[in-house]
XYZ file of C-alpha atoms in Angstrom:
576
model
C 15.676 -44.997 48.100
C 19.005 -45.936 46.221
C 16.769 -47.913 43.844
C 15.010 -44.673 43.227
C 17.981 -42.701 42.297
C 19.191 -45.167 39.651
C 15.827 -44.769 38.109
C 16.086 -40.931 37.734
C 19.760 -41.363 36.650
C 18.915 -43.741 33.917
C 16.221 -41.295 32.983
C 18.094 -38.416 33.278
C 20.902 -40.226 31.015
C 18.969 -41.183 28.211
C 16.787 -37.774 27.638
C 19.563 -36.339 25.749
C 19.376 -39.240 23.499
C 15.249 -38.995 23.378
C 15.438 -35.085 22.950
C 17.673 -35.529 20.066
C 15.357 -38.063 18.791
C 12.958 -35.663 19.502
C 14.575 -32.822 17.868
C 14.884 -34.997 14.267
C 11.886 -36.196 14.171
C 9.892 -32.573 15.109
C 12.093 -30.905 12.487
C 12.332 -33.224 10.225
C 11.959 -32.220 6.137
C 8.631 -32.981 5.886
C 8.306 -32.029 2.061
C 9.882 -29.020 2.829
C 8.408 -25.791 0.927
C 10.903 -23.494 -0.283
C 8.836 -21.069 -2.108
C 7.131 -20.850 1.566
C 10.505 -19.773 3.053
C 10.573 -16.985 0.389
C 6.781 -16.344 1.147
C 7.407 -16.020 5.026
C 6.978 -12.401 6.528
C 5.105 -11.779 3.639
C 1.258 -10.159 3.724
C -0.017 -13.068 1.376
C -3.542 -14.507 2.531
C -1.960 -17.959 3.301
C 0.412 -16.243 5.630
C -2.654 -13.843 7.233
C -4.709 -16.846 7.925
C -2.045 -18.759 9.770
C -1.641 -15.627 11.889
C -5.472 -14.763 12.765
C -5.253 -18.482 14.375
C -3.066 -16.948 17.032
C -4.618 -13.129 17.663
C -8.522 -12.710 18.997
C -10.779 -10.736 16.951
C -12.763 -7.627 18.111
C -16.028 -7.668 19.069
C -18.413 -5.833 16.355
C -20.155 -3.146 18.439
C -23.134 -1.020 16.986
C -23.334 2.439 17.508
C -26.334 4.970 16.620
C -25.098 8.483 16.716
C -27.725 11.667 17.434
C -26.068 14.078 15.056
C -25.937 12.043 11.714
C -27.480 12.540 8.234
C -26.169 8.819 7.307
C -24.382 6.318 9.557
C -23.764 3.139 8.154
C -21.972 -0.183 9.742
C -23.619 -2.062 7.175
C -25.463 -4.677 8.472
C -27.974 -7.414 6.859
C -30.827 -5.303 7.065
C -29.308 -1.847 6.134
C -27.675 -2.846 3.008
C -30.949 -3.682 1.777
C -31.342 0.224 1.439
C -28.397 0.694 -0.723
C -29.623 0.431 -4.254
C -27.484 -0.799 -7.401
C -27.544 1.629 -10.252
C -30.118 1.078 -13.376
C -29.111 3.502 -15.206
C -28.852 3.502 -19.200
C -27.266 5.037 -22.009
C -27.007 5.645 -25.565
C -24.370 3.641 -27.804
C -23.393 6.527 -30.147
C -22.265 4.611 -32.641
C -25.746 1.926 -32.830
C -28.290 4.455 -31.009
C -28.914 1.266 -29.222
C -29.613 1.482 -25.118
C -27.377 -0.424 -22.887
C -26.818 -0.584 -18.706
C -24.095 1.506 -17.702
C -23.244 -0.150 -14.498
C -22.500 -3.544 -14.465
C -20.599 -3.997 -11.863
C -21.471 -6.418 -8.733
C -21.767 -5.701 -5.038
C -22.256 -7.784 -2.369
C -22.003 -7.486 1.679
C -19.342 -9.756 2.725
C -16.693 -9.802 5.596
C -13.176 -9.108 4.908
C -10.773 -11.971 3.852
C -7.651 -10.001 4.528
C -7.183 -9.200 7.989
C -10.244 -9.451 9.223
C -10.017 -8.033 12.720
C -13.832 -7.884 14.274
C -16.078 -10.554 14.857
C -19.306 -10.531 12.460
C -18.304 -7.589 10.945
C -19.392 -6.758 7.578
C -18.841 -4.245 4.666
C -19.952 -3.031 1.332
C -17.612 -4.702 -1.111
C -17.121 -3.985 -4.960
C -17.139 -8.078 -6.256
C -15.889 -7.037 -10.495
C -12.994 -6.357 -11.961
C -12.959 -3.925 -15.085
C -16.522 -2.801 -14.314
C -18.232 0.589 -13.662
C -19.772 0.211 -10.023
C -22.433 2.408 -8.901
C -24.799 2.184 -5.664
C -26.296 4.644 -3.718
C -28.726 5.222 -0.876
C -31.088 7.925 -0.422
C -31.276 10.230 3.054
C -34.373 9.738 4.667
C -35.336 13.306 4.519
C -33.585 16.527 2.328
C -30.500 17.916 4.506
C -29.560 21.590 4.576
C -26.112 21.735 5.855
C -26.287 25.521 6.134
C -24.853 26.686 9.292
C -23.044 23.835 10.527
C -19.718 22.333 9.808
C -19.994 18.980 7.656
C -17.944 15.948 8.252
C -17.817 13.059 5.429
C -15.498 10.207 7.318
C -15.924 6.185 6.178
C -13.203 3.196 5.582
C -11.692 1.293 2.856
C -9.701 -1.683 2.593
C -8.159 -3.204 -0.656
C -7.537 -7.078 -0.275
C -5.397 -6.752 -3.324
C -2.280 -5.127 -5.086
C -4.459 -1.730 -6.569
C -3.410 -1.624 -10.177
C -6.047 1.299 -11.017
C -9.422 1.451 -8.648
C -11.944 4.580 -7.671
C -12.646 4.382 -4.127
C -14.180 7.910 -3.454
C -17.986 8.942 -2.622
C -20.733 11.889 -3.678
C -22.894 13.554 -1.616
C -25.568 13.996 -3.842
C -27.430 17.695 -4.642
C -30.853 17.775 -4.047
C -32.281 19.530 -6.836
C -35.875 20.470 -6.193
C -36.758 24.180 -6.202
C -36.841 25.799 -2.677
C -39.978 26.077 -0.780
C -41.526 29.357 0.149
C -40.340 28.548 4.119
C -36.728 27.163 2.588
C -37.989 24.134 5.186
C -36.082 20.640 4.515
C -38.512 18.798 7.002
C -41.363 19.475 4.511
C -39.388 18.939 1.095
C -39.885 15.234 -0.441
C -36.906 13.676 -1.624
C -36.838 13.208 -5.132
C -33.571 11.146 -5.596
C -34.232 7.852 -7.160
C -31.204 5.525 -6.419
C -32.146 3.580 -9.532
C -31.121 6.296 -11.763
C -28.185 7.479 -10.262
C -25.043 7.869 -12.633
C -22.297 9.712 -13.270
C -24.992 12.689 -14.490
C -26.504 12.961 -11.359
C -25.183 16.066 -9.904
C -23.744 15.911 -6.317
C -22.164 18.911 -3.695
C -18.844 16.914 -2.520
C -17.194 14.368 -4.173
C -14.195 13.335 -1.545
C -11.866 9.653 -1.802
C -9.323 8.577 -2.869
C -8.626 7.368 -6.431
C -5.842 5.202 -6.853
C -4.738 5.271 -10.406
C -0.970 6.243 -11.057
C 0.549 7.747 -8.261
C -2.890 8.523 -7.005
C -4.946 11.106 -5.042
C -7.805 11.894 -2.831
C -10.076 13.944 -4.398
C -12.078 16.871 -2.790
C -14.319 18.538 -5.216
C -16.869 21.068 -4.814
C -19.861 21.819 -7.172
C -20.534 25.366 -6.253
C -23.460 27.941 -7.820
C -22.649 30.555 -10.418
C -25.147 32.932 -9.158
C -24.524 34.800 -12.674
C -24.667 31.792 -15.208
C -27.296 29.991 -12.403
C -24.958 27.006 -13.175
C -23.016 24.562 -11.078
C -19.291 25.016 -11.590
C -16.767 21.867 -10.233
C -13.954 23.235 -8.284
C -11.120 20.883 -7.025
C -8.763 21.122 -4.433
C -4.601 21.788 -5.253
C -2.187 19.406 -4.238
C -4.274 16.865 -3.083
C -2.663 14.439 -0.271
C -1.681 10.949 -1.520
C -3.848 7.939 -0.594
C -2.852 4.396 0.895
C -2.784 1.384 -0.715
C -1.792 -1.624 1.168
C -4.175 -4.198 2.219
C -5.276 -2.283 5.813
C -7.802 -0.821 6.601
C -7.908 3.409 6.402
C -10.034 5.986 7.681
C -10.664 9.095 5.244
C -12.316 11.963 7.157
C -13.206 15.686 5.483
C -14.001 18.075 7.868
C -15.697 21.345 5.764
C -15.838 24.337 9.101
C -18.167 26.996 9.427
C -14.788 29.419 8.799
C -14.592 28.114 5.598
C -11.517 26.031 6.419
C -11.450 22.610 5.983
C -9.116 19.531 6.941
C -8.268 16.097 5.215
C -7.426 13.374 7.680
C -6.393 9.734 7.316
C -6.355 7.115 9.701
C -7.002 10.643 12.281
C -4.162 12.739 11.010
C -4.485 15.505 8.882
C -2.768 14.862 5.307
C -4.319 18.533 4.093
C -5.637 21.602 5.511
C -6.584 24.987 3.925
C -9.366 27.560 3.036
C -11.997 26.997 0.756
C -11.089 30.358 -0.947
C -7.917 30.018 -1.761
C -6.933 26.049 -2.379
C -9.163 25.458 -4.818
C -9.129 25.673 -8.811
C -10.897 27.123 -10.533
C -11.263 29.400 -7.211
C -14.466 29.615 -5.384
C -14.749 33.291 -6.181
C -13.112 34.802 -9.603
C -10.737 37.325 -9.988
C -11.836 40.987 -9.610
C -9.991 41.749 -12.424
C -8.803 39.631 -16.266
C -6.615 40.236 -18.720
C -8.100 41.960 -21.838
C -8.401 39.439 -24.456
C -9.069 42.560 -26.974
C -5.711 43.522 -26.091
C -3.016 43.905 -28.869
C 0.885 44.458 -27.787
C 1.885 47.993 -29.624
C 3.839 47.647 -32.933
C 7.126 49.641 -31.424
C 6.896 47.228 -27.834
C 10.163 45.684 -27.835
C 10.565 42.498 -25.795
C 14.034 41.058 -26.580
C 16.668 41.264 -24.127
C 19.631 41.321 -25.941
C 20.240 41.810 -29.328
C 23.506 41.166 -31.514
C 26.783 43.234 -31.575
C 26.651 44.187 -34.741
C 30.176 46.228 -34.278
C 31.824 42.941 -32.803
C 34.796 41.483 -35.257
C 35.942 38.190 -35.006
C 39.945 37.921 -33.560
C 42.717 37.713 -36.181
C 43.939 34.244 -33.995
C 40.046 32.799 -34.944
C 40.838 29.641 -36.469
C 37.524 28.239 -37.963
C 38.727 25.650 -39.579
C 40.687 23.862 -36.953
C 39.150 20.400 -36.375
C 37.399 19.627 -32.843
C 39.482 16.625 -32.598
C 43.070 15.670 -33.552
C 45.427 12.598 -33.572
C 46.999 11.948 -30.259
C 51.074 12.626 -31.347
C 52.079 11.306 -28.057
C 50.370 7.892 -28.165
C 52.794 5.558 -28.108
C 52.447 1.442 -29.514
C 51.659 -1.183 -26.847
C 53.997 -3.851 -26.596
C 51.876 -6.673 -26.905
C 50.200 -4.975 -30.266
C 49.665 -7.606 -33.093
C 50.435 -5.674 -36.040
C 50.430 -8.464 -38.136
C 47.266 -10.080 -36.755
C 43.359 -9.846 -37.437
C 40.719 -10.115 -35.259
C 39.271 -12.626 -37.927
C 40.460 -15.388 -39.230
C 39.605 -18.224 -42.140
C 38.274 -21.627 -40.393
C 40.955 -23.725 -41.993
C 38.887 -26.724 -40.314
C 35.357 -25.871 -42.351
C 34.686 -27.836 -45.118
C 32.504 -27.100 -48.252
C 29.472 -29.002 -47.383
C 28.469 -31.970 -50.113
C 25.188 -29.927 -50.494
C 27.221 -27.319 -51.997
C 26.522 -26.392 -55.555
C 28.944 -24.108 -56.858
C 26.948 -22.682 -60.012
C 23.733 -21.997 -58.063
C 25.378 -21.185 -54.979
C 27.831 -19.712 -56.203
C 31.698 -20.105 -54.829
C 31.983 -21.766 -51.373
C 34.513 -19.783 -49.099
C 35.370 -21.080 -45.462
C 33.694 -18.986 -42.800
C 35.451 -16.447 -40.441
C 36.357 -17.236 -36.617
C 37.434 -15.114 -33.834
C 41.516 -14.907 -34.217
C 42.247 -16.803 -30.542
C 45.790 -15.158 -30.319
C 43.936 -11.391 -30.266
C 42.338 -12.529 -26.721
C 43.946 -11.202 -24.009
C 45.926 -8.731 -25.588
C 45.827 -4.726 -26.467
C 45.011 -5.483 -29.820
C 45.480 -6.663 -33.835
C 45.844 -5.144 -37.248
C 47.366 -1.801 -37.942
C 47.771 0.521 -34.997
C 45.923 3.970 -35.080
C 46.613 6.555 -32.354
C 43.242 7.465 -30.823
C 41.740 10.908 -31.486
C 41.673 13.516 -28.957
C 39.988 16.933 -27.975
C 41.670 19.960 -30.146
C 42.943 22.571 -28.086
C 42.964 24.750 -30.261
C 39.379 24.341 -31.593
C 36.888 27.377 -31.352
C 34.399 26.574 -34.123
C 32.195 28.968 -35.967
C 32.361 31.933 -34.873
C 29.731 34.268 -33.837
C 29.214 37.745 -33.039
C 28.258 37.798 -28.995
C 24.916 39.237 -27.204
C 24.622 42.415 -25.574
C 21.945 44.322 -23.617
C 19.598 45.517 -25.425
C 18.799 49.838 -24.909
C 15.187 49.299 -25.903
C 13.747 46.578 -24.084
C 10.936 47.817 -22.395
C 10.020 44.240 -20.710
C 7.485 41.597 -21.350
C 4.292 42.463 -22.382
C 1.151 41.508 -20.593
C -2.762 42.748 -21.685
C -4.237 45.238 -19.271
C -6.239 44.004 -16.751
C -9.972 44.739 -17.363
C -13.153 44.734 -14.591
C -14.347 41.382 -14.986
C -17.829 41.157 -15.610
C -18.612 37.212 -14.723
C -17.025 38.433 -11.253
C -19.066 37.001 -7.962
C -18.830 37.116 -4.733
C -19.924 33.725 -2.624
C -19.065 34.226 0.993
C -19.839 31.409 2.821
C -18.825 28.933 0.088
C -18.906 26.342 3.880
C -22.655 26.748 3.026
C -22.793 23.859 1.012
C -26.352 22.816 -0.961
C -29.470 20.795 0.148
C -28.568 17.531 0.043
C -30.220 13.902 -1.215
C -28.448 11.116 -0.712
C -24.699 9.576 -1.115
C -23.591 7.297 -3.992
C -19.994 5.140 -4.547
C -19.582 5.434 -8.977
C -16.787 4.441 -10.037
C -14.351 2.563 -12.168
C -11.848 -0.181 -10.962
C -9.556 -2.659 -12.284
C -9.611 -4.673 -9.422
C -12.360 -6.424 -7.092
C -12.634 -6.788 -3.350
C -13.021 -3.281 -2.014
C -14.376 -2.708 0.895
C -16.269 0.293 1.970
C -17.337 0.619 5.716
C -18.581 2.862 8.761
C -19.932 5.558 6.724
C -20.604 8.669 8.464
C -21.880 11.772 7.303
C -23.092 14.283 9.615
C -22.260 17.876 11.377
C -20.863 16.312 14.873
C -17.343 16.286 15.367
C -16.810 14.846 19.046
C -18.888 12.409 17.077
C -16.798 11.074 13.966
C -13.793 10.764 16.489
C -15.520 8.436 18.656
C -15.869 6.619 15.624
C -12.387 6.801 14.713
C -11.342 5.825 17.914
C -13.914 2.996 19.116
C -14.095 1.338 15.874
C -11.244 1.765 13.321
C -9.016 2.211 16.273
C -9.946 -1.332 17.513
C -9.522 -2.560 13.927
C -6.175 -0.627 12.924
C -4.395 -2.342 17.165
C -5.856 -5.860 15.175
C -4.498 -5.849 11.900
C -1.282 -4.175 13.255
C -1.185 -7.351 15.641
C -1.888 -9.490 12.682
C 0.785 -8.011 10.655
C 3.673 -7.879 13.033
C 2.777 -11.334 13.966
C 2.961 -12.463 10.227
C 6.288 -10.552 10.078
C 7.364 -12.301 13.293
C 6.890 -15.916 11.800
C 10.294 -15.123 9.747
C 12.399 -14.222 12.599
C 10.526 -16.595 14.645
C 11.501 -19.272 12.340
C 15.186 -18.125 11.690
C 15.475 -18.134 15.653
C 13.915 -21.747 16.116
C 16.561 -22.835 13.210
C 19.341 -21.517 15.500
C 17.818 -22.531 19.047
C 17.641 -25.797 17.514
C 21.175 -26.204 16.197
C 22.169 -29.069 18.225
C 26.463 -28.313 19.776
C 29.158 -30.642 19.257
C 28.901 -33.813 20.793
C 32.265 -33.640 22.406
C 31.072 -29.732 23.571
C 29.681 -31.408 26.939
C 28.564 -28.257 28.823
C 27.021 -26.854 25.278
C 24.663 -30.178 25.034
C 23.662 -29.468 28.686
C 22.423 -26.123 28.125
C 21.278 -27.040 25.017
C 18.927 -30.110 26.387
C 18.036 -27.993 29.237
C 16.545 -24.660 27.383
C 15.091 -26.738 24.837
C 13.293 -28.823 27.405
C 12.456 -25.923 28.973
C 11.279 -24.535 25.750
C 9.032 -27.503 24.613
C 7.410 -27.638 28.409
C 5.980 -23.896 28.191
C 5.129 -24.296 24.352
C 2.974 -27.774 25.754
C 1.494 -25.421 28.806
C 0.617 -22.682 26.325
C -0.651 -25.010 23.946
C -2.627 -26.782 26.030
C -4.511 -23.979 27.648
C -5.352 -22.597 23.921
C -6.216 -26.052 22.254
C -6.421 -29.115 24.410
C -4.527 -32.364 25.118
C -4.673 -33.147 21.589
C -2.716 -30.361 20.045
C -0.483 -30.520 23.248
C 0.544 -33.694 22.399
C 1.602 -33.027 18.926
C 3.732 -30.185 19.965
C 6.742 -32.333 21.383
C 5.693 -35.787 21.921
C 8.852 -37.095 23.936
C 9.254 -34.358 26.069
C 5.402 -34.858 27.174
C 6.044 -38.234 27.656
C 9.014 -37.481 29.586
C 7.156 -35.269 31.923
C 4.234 -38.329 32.363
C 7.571 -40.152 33.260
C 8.555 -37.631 35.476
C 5.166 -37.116 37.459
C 5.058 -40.988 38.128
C 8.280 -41.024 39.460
C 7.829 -37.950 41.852
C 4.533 -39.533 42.852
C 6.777 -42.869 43.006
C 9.344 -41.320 45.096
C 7.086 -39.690 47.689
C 5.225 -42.676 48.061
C 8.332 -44.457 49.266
C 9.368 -41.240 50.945
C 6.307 -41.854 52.903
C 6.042 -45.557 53.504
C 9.846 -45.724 54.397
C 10.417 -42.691 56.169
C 7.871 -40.632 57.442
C 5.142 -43.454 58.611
C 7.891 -45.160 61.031
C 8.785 -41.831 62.623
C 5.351 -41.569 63.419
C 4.294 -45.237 63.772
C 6.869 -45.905 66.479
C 5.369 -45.303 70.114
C 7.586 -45.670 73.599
C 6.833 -48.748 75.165
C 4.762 -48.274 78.625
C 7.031 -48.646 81.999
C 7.330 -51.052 84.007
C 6.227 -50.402 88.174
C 9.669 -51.766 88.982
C 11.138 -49.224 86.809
């Protein structure tokens, strides 16, 4: 048993020495990084990577909602329905055709933050390219009636220098039937040829050029001209732009009110009558343009006082500024100083030719005894403001008696005036198209739903983008985390004085502690392997420890325990 003991004291007496061991060789310079430091906390790919290793993607779910025109998770075999633009136009300069769009696509998982399993997305793939793609509704929609809800994500990967990121639902523009009947209208959109001519009902996104914005624009009948007029919406709300992904929902009401959301907040809200311009309805009445303003109309305010004199004490020719009589010398002044001096040390180089060069003189240095001092040469009091200084003078303003006010044109009845009331009642629609322009590549466009369901687009919100917004806020915070993380180890690890004895106990013991739940995590996560590498000694030491308790119980056992019960009375004599 005493044998024992000095075993566990040795072992216990030397850790400190292993640990420390430990401790150099675990944090070690390895070819230390220091633009990593910098990098650290940082939302750089590198750093997102390292962090996914430690947080469990979502699982990819797919959804098929009742009341939907168009939903689309993009999977393999729907993005084969989204068609790349065609289109051509006319080089006015050669006459000669050429593709508009010639920008790539491509359905591809996120590389930034990627937060569900097998997930995929529609992703622009060229920078400084026109994009366009659309897909066509499997059957004419009328969204008369019924409140319409446009909600989808994007995600940048990138910094956004200047990129489109907005859709349009397109107008179906065949003539009505007799029975105004959707079910029995074909569709006429052809994908192929869509552009930035086709025409389309709601254009809503944001654009992220400048400061940015997210467009809502409405093409709405002119039941007078019979022509489609674009009306956009005032004050738009600003869009996001860091690499997460965002929700951007319109909600267009029945009441002709609508509301903007992002990531399920509202950023706008209004009425379709009066947030838009040009307004959905014009005004009832216009200025005439025939209008003249009357010869007599007199407009100014104030006129000159013509019986105003100028004072006898009016001084026009006193200066605005005048030499300060009170300024007084410094002391340390060098009147008989310059600030430059000859070079007594330069000489005339041999090169020099005096009758083509003409005569060499030494060049000028800075004088070394002006340095440090108020100053050299002739002293000049400083100018100051006049007191006395008025200027030119002029006769003042007063009111004048026949200013009648500004003059506006009459208003007139205006006779382009209309009168849409429902302007909610949006057109027939064909299809939705992304056409755009972007500096930069890798945007992603996801979960696109159009339809007249809301309970529906906010289970959407919440089942999928809210499981993806919980992910990459995990994998962000724990990206931010590494640098504090890191800064903490630094300091945990700062090994005490030697000569602070009850600072190295503490300090062996908690990191000791420390490595044995980073091995147990480890472990459970990754295996022996990766266990191992995590702190070497201190697994080793715990081996060492396990033997010995098994050691010491053994010999508990043999010396003490299986005597006690080993030993049995001896059987009594009959004498006894």
């Amino acid at each position: 048993m005493i044998f024992s003991l000095k075993y566990l004291f040795v072992l216990a007496s030397i850790y400190p020495i292993i640990n420390v061991a430990s401790h150099n060789a675990e944090s070690g310079d390895h070819g230390h990084d220091h633009d990593d430091d910098e990098e650290l906390g940082e939302l750089t790919l590198k750093n997102i990577n390292k962090a996914m290793e430690h947080v469990k993607l979502g699982e990819f779910q797919k959804f098929t909602p009742e009341d939907a025109v168009l939903w689309e998770q993009f999977t393999p075999e729907s993005y084969k329905e989204w068609i790349p633009s065609e289109a051509t136009d006319i080089n006015p300069e050669t006459g000669e055709k050429y593709k508009i769009y010639t920008g790539e696509w491509a359905l591809e998982k996120p590389y930034m933050m990627q937060s569900l399993e097998n997930d995929y997305g529609l992703t622009v793939k060229s920078k400084s390219r026109l994009h366009a793609i659309s897909k066509k509704f499997d059957k004419v929609f009328n969204p008369k009636g019924k409140s319409f809800i446009i909600q989808y994500e994007v995600k940048y990967q990138e910094v956004i220098e200047c990129a489109g990121s907005y859709l349009k639902i397109i107008r179906d523009t065949n003539p009505p039937n007799k029975e105004n009947d959707t079910s029995i209208m074909e569709n006429t959109f052809n994908p192929k040829e869509f552009s930035y001519k086709t025409p389309f009902t709601v254009m809503f996104g944001p654009d992220i050029c400048g400061e940015g914005k997210v467009h809502f624009i409405l093409n709405v009948l002119n039941p007078i001209t019979n022509e489609y007029e674009e009306k956009k919406l005032v004050d738009p709300p600003m869009p996001r732009r860091d690499v997460t992904t965002h929700l951007y929902t319109l909600i267009i009401d029945t009441d002709n009110t609508f509301r903007i959301l992002i990531d399920n907040s509202v950023a706008r809200e209004g009425n379709l009558f009066t947030e838009f311009d040009p307004p959905i309805n014009p005004p009832k009445e216009i200025p005439d343009v025939t209008a003249k303003k009357p010869e007599d109309w007199v407009d100014e305010k104030e006129i000159i006082d013509e019986a105003a004199m100028k004072p006898d004490d009016w001084d026009e020719d006193a200066p605005k500024v005048i030499e300060d009589l009170f300024s007084v010398k410094p002391k340390d002044w060098l009147e008989n100083e310059s600030y430059k001096i000859v070079d007594k040390s330069a000489k005339k180089p041999k090169s020099w030719d005096d009758e083509m060069d003409g005569e060499w003189e030494p060049p000028m240095i800075d004088n070394k005894k002006c340095i440090g001092v108020s100053g050299c040469g002739p002293y000049i009091r400083p100018m100051i403001s006049n007191p006395n200084y008025k200027g030119k003078w002029t006769p003042p303003m007063i009111r004048n008696p026949k200013y009648k006010g500004e003059w506006e044109p009459p208003l007139v009845n205006n006779t382009n005036y209309y009168e849409i009331d429902n302007p909610c009642d949006l057109t027939k629609l064909a299809g939705v198209g992304i056409e755009l322009w972007t500096v930069n590549s890798d945007i992603v466009f996801d979960n696109i739903y159009i339809g007249t369901a809301e309970e529906e687009s906010s289970k959407y919100a919440f089942d999928i983008w809210g499981v993806k917004y919980e992910k990459e806020i995990e994998i962000e915070e724990t990206v931010k985390f590494a640098k504090t993380d890191k800064i903490g180890k630094e300091e945990f690890n700062r090994a005490p004085s030697m000569f602070d004895i009850r600072g190295q106990i503490l300090y062996h013991f908690y990191r000791f502690n420390g490595n044995i739940q980073t091995i147990y995590s480890t472990l459970k996560k990754h295996g022996i392997v990766e266990a191992y590498k995590v702190s070497p000694y201190t697994l080793l030491i715990l081996v060492a420890l396990g033997l010995y308790a098994s050691f010491l119980l053994f010999e508990i056992k043999r010396k003490v325990i299986n005597p006690i019960f080993s030993s049995t009375p001896k059987p009594k004599s009959k004498s006894e």
